[in-house]
Short mmCIF file of C-alpha atoms in Angstrom, two decimals:
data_model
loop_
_atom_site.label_atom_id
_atom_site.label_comp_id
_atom_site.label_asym_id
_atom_site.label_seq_id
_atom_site.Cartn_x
_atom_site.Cartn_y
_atom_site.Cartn_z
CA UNK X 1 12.15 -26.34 -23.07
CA UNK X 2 10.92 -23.08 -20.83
CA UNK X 3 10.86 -24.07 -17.00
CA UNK X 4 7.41 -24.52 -15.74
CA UNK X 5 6.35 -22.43 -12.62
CA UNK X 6 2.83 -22.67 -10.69
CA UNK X 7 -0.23 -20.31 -11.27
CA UNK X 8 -3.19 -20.05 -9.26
CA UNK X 9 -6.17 -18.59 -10.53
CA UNK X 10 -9.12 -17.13 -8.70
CA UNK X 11 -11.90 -16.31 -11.13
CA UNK X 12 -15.43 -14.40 -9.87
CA UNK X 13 -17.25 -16.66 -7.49
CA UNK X 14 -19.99 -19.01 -8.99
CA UNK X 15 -22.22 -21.14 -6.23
CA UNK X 16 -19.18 -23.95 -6.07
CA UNK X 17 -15.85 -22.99 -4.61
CA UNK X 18 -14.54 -25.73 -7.04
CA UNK X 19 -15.50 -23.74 -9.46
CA UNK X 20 -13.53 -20.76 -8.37
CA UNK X 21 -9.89 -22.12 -8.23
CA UNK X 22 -7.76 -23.15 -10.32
CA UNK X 23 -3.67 -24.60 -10.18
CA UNK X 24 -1.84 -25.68 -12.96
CA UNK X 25 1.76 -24.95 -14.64
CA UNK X 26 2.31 -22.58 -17.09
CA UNK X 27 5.66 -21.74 -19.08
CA UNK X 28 8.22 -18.94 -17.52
CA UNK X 29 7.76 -15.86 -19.02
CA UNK X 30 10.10 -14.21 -21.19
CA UNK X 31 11.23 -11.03 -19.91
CA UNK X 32 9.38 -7.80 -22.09
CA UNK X 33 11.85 -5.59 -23.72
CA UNK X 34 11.05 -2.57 -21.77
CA UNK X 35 9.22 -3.92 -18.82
CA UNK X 36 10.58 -6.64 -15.86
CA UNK X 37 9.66 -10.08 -15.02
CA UNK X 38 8.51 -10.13 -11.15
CA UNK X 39 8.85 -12.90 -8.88
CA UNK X 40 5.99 -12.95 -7.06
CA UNK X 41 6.04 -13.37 -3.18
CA UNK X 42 2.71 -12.53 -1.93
CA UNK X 43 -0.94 -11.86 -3.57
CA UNK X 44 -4.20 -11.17 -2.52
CA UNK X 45 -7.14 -12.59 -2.51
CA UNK X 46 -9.16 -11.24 -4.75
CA UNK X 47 -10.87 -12.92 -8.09
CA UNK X 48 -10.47 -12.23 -11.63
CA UNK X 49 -13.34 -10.99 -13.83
CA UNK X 50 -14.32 -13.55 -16.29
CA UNK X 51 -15.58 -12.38 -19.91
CA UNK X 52 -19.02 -12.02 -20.31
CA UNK X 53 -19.96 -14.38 -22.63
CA UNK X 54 -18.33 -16.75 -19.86
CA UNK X 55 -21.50 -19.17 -18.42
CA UNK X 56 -20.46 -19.79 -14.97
CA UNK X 57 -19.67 -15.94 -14.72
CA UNK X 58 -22.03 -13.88 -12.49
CA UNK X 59 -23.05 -11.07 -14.19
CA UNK X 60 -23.59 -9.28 -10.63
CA UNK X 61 -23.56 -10.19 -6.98
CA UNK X 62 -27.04 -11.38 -7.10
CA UNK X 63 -26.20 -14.35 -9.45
CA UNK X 64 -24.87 -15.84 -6.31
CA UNK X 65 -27.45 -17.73 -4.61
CA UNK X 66 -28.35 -14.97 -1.23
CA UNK X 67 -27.74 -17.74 1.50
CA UNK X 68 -24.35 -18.92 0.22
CA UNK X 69 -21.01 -17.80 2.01
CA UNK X 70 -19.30 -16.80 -1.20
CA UNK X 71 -22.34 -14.17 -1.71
CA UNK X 72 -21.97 -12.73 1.91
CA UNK X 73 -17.94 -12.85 1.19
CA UNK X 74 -18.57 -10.38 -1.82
CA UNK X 75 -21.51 -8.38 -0.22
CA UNK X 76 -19.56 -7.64 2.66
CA UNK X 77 -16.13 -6.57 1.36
CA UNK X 78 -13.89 -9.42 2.35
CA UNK X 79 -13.49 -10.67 -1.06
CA UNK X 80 -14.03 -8.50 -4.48
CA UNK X 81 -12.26 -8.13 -7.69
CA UNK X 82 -8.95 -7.15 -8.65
CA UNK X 83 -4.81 -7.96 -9.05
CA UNK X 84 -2.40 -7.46 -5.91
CA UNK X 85 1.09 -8.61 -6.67
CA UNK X 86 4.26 -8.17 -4.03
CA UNK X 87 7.92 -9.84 -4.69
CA UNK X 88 10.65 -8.78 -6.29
CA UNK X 89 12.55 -8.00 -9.34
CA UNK X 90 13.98 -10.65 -11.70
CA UNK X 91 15.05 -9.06 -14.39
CA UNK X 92 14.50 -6.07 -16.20
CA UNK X 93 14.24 -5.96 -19.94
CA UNK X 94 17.31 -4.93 -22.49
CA UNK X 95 15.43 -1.77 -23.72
CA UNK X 96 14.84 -0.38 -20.26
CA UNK X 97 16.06 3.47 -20.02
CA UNK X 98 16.51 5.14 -16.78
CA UNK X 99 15.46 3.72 -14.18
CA UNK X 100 15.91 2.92 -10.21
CA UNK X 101 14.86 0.16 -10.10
CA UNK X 102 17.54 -3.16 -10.33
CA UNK X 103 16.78 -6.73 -9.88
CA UNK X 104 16.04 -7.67 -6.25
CA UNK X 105 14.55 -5.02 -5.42
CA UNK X 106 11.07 -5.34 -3.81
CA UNK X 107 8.27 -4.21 -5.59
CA UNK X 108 4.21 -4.21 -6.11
CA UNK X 109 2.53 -4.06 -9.25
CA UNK X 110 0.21 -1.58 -10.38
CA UNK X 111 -2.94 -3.49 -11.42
CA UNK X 112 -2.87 -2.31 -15.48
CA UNK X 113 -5.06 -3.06 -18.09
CA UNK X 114 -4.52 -6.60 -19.67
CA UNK X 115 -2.70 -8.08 -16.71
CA UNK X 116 -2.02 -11.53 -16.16
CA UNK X 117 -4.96 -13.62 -15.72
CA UNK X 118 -3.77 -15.03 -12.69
CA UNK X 119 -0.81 -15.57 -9.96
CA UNK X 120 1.92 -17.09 -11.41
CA UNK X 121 5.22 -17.71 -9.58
CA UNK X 122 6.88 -15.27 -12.39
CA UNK X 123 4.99 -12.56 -14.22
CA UNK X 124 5.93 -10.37 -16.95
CA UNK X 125 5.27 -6.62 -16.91
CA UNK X 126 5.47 -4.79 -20.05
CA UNK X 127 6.47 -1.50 -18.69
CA UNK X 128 8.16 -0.55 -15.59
CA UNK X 129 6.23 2.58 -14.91
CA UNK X 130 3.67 -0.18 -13.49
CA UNK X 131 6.14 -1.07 -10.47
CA UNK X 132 6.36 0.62 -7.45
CA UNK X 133 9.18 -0.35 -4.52
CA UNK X 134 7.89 -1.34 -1.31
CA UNK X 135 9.72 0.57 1.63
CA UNK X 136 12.52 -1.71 3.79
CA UNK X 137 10.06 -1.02 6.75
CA UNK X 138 7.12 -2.74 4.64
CA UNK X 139 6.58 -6.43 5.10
CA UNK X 140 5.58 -7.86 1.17
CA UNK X 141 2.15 -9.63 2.73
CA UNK X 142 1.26 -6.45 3.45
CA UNK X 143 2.39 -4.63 0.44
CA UNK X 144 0.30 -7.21 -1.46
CA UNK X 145 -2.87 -5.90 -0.15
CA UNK X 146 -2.31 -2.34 -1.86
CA UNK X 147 -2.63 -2.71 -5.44
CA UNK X 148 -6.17 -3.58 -5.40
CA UNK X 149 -8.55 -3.24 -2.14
CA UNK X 150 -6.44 -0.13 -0.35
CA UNK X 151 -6.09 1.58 -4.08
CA UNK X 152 -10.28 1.19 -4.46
CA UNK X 153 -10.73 2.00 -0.93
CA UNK X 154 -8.75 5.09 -1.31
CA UNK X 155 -9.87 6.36 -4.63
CA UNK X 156 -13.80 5.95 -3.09
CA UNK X 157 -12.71 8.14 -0.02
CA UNK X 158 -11.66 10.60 -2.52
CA UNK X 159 -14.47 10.67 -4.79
CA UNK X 160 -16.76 10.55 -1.66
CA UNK X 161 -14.96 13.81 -0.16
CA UNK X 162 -16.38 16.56 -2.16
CA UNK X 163 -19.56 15.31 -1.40
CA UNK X 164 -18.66 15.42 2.11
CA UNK X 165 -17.69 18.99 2.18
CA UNK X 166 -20.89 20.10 0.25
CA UNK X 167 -22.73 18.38 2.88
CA UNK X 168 -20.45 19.96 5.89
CA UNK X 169 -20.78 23.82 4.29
CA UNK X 170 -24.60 23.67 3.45
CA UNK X 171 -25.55 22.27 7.20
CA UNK X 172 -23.44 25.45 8.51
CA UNK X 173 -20.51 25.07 11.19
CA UNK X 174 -22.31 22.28 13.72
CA UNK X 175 -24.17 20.66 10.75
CA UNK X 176 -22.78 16.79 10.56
CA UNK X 177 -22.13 14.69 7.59
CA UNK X 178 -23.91 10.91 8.04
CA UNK X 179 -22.43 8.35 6.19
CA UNK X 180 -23.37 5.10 6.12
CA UNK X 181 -20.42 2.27 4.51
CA UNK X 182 -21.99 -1.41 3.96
CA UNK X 183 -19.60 -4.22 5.10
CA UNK X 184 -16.86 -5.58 7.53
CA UNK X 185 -14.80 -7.16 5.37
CA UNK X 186 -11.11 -5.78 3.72
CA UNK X 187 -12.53 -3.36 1.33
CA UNK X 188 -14.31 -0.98 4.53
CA UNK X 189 -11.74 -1.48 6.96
CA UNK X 190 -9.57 -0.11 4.54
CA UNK X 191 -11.92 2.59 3.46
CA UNK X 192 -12.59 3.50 7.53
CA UNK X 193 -8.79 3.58 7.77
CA UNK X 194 -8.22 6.34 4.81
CA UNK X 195 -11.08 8.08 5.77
CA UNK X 196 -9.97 9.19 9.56
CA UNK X 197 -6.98 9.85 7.98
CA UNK X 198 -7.78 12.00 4.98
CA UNK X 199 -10.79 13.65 7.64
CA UNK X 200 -9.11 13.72 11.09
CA UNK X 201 -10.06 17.62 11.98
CA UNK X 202 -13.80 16.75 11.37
CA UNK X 203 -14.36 13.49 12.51
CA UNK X 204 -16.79 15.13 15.22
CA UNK X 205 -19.09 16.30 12.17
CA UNK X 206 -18.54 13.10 9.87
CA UNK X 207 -20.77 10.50 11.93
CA UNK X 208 -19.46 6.96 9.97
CA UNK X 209 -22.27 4.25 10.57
CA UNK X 210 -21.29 0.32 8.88
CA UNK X 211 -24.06 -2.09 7.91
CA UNK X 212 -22.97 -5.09 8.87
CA UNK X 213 -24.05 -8.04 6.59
CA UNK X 214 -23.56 -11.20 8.63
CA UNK X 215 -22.82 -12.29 12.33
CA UNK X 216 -18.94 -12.51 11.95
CA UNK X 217 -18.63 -8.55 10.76
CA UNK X 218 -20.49 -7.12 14.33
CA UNK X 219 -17.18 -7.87 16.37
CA UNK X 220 -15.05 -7.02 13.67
CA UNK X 221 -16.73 -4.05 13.35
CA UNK X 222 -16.84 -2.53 16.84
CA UNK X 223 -13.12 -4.13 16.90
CA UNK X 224 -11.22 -2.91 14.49
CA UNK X 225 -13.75 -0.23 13.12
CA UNK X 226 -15.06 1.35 16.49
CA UNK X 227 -18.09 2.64 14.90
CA UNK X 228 -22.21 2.70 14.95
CA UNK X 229 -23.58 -0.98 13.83
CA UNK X 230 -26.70 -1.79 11.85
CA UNK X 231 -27.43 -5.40 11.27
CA UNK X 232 -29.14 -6.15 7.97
CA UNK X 233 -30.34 -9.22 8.31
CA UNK X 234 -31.95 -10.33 4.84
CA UNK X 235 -34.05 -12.19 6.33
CA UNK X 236 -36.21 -9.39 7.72
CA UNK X 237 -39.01 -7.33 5.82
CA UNK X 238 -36.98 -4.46 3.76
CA UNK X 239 -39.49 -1.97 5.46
CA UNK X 240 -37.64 -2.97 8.71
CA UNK X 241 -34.30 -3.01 7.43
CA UNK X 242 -34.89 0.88 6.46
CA UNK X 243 -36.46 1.78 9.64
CA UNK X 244 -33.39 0.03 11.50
CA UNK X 245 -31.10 1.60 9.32
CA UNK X 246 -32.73 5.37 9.82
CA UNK X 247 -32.87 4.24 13.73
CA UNK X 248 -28.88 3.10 14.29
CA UNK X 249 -27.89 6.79 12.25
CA UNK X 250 -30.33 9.36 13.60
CA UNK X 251 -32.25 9.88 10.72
CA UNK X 252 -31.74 9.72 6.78
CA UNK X 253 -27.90 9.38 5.36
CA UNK X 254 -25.93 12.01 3.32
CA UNK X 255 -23.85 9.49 1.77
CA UNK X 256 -24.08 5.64 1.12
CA UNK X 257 -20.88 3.78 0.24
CA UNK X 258 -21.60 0.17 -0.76
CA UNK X 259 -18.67 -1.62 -2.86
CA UNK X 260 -20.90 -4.68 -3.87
CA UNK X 261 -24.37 -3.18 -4.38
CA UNK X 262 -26.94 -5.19 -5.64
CA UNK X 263 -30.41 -4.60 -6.44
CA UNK X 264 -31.97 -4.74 -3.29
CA UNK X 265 -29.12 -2.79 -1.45
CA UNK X 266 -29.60 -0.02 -4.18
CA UNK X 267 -33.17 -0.32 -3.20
CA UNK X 268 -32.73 0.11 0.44
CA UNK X 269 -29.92 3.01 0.23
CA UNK X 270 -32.42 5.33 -1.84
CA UNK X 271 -34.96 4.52 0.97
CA UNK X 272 -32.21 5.66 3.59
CA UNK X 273 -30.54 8.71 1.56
CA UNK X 274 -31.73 12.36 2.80
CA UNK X 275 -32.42 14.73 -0.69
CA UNK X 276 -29.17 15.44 -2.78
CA UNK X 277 -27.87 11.89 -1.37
CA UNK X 278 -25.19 10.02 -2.56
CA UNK X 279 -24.30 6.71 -3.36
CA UNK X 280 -20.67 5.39 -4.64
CA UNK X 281 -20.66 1.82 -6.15
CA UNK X 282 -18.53 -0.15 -7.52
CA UNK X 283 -17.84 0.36 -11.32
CA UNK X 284 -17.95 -3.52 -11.72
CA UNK X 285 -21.81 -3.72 -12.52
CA UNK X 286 -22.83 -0.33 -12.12
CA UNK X 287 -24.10 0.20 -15.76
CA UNK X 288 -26.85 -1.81 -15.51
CA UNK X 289 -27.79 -0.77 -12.03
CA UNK X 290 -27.58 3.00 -12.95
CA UNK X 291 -29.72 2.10 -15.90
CA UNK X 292 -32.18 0.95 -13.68
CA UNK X 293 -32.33 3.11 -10.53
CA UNK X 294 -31.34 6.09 -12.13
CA UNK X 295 -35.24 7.60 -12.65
CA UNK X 296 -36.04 6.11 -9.27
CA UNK X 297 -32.95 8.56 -8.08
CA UNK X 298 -33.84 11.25 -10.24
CA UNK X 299 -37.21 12.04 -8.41
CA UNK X 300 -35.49 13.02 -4.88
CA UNK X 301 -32.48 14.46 -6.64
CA UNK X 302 -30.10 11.24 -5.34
CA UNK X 303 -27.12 10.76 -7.12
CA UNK X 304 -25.50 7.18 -8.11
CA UNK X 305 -21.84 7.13 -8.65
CA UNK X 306 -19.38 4.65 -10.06
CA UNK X 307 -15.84 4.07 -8.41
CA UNK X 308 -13.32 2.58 -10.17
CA UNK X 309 -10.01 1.30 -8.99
CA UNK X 310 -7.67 4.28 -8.77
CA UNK X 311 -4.20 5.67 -10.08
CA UNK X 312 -1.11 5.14 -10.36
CA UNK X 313 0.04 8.19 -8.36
CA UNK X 314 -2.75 7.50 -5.94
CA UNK X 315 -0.95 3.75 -5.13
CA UNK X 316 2.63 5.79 -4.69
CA UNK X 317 0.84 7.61 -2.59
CA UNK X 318 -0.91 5.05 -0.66
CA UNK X 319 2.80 3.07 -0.27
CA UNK X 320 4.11 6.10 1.19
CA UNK X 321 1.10 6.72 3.95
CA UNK X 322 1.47 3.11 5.27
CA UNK X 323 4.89 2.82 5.55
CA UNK X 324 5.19 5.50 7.11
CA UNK X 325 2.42 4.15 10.22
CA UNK X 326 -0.11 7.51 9.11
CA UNK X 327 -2.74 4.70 7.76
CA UNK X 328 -2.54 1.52 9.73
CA UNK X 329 -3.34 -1.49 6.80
CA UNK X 330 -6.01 -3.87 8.52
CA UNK X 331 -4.67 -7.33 9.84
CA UNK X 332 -3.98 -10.10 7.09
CA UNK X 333 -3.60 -13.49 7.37
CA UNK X 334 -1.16 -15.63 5.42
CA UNK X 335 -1.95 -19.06 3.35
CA UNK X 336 0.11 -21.03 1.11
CA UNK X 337 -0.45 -20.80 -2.66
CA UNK X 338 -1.52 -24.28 -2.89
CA UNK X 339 -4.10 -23.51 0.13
CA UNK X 340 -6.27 -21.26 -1.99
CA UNK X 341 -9.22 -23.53 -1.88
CA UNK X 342 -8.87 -22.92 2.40
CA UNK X 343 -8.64 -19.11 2.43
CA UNK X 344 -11.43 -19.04 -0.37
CA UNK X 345 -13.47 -21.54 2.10
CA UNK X 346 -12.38 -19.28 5.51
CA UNK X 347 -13.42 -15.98 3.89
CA UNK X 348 -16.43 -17.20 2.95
CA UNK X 349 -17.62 -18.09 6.79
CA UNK X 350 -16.59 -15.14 7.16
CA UNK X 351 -13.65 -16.43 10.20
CA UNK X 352 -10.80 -14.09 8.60
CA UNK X 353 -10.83 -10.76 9.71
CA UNK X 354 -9.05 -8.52 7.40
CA UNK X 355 -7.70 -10.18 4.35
CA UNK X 356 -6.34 -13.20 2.99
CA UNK X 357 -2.73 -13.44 1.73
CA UNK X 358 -1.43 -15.60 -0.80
CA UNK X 359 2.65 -16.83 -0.08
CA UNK X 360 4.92 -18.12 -2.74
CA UNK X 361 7.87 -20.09 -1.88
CA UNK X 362 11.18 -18.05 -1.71
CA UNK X 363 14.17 -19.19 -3.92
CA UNK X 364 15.41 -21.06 -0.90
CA UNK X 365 12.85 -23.16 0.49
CA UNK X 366 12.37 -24.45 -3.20
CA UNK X 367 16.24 -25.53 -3.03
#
């Protein structure tokens, strides 16, 4: 009989965290011919997109009742979809060619199409083009947080850049660049992070406002962000919200990045973007968004753009920039697997600055 090892599963947020979680046992996995079996060490916190025709799915960020923490938690960054794996190497499969890589080594795991549908303390990968070693100077906690939020983060400052440099050459040599990035949580700091790095000889011309969604992300934000704050606080007229917005950045926005949009943030952006504005959104639920907004967009020539999650060269990449201390990765805290429910319940009020880390036990505390 196969071994049994844990799983935790984190599926997209419905209005219970109950709902949200769930631990069981599932079977060891074989290890795939040409791919490795991981043990897994750390993972982040991030949930798993459920099918469609799922009923407690949300279809978008709005299906989560406005006032509850798990809405703020995804409108603000701190908690968002995806798969970030850290541990190490098991074994590797019998029809494995050349490689580098050997069991024990450390490792993350590109997030590929058809991965697992959850943490488990082993996971099979079917090819090991998907693993990446993590550097000696790299903790794994912090490795974990790469696959997913750093690799979206990155591959949004990227898509956002040639915008930025149309901006920069049609408002001449003192001409700035507004941008305006909504949310405190993992997701910006990591996108504030890349972006100083990636722009560091024009940050005097690339003025970086956040909108901050809730109470918890102002400190954070002037904190570990050290940038312009506008509070939207839903509970004011959307009229205001736009006229606070213009206020805190001097004016109308080149560029609005907003991970989780929903309807009304989509709404509010357009009212904010100069002409020839652009806002990225997540690929998540764009489609039906775009489909919506798009003639609204069309009349003052604004442009609404999907991210998705990134590359595979763009995570090698990102591995190399942190450990080598040119991007700093934002702080992290660490929880037990089995305490899942408790960073689920901390990030949604919103008390965990950075991200949430999942820890497996290590071959000898199980002993």
């Amino acid at each position: 009989m196969s071994r049994l090892v844990k799983q935790v599963s984190i599926e997209s947020p419905t209005h219970k965290l109950k709902e949200c979680i769930f631990n069981f046992e599932t079977p060891m996995p074989d290890t795939p011919p040409a791919g490795a079996r991981v043990k897994v060490r750390n993972a982040g916190v991030c949930y798993r997109l459920r099918s469609a025709s799922s009923s407690s799915s949300i279809k978008s960020v709005e299906a989560l009742h406005c006032g509850s923490p798990l809405h703020h938690s995804v409108r603000d960054t701190s908690l968002f979809p995806g798969y970030e794996v850290a541990g190490t190497v098991d074994a590797l499969g019998e029809e494995v060619g050349e490689t580098d890589l050997q069991p024990g080594d450390r490792v993350i795991v590109y997030p590929y199409e058809g991965h697992p549908p959850g943490y488990a303390e082993y996971i099979a990968v079917p090819e090991v083009q998907y693993l990446i070693k993590v550097p000696e100077n790299m903790s794994l906690s912090t490795a974990a947080m790469l696959p997913s939020g750093a690799l979206w983060a990155m591959n949004t400052v990227f898509s956002a850049h040639k915008h930025v440099e149309k901006v920069l050459a049609e408002k001449g040599e003192t001409g700035q660049c507004k941008l305006l990035l909504v949310g405190t949580g993992g997701l910006a700091l990591w996108a504030m992070r890349i972006a100083r790095f990636y722009w560091p000889e024009k940050r005097e011309r690339i003025i970086i406002n956040v909108a901050c969604l809730r109470d918890e992300g102002i400190s954070i934000a002037h904190e570990y962000l050290k940038v312009n704050v506008v509070q939207w606080n839903e509970d004011l007229y959307e009229e205001q919200l736009v006229e606070r917005t213009k206020d805190a950045c001097g004016g109308y926005v080149d560029i609005v990045i907003d991970f989780s949009a929903t309807s009304r943030s989509i709404r509010r952006a357009l009212k904010c973007l100069a002409p020839d504005g652009v806002l990225l959104l997540s690929s998540e639920h764009s489609e039906g968004l775009i489909s919506r907004f798009g003639p609204v967009a069309e009349k003052e020539n604004h442009h609404l753009i999907p991210i998705e999650f990134g590359t595979l060269n763009q995570l090698r990449n990102l591995v190399h920039l942190v450990s080598t201390g040119e991007i700093e990765p934002p702080p992290h805290t660490i929880f037990s697997a089995d305490q899942a429910n408790e960073a689920l319940a901390k990030i949604g009020r919103g008390i965990i600055p950075g991200r949430a880390i999942l820890e497996f036990p290590d071959e000898e505390s199980e002993e």
